[in-house]
Coordinates of C-alpha atoms in Angstrom, one line a residue:
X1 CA 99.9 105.6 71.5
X2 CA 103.5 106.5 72.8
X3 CA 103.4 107.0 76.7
X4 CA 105.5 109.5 79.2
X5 CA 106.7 108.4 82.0
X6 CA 106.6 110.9 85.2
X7 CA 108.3 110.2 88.2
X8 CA 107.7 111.6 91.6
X9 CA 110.0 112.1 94.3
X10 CA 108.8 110.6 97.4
X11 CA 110.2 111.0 100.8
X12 CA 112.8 114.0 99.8
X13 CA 114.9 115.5 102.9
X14 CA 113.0 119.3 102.7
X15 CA 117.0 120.6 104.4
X16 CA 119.0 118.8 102.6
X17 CA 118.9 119.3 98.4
X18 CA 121.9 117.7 96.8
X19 CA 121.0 114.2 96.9
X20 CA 117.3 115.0 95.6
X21 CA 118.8 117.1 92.9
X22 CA 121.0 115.0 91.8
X23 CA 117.9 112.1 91.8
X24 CA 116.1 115.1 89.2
X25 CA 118.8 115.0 87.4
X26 CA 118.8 111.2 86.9
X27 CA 115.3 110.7 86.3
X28 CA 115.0 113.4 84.2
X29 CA 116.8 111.8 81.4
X30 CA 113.8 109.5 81.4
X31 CA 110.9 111.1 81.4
X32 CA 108.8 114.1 83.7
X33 CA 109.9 114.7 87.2
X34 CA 107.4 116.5 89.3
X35 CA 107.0 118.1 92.2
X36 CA 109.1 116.5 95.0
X37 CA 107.1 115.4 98.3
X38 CA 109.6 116.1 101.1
X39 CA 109.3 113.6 104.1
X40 CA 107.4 115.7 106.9
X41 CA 105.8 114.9 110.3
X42 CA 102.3 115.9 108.8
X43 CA 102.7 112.8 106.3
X44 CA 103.0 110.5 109.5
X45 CA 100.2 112.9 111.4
X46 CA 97.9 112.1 108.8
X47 CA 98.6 108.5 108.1
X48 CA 97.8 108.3 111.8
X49 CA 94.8 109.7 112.1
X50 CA 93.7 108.6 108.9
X51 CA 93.2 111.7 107.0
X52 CA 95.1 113.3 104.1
X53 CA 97.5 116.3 104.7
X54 CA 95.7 118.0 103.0
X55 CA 92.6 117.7 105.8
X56 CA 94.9 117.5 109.0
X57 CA 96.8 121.0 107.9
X58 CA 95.6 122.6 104.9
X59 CA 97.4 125.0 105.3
X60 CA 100.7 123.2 106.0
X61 CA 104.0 122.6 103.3
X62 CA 103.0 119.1 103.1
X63 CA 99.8 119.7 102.0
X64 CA 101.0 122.8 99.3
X65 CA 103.0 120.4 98.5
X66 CA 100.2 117.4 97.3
X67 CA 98.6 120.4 95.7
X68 CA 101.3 121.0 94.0
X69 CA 101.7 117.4 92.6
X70 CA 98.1 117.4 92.0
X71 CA 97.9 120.6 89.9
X72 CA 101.2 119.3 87.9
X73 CA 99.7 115.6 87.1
X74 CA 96.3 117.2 85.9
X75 CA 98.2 119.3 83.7
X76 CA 99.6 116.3 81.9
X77 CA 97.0 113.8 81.6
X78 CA 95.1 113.5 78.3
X79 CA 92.1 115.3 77.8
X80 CA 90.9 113.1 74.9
X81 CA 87.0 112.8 75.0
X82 CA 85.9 108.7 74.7
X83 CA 82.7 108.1 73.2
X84 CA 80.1 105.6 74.2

């Protein structure tokens, strides 16, 4: 079975777009790009308190962000059933 790579883009600068356009644009000749995680102080918040983003701000970019990444990889993985 053929596979498709995705790539995510980790770390982006959330002010600054041209440089993780143009890494899109690149990796998109390759395969899937999904949604890009931008480097934010909730990322470093979290890691420090051990918790996701997602727990320390729910409500926070960084963690619409994840959500965002989550919802998109779900999408794409294969529903085939396995049988036992």
């Amino acid at each position: 079975m053929g596979r498709i790579l995705g790539f995510v883009v980790n770390a982006a600068s959330p002010v600054s777009y041209a440089r993780t356009n143009d890494v899109i644009a690149t990796l998109g000749e390759n395969g899937l790009v999904g949604p890009v995680i931008s480097e934010r102080v909730a990322h470093r918040d979290a890691m420090a308190t051990g918790l996701g983003v997602t727990e320390l701000d729910p409500a926070g970019k960084a963690a619409a962000e994840i959500r965002e990444l989550w919802a998109w990889t779900k999408q794409r993985m294969p529903t085939e059933q396995v049988s036992v």
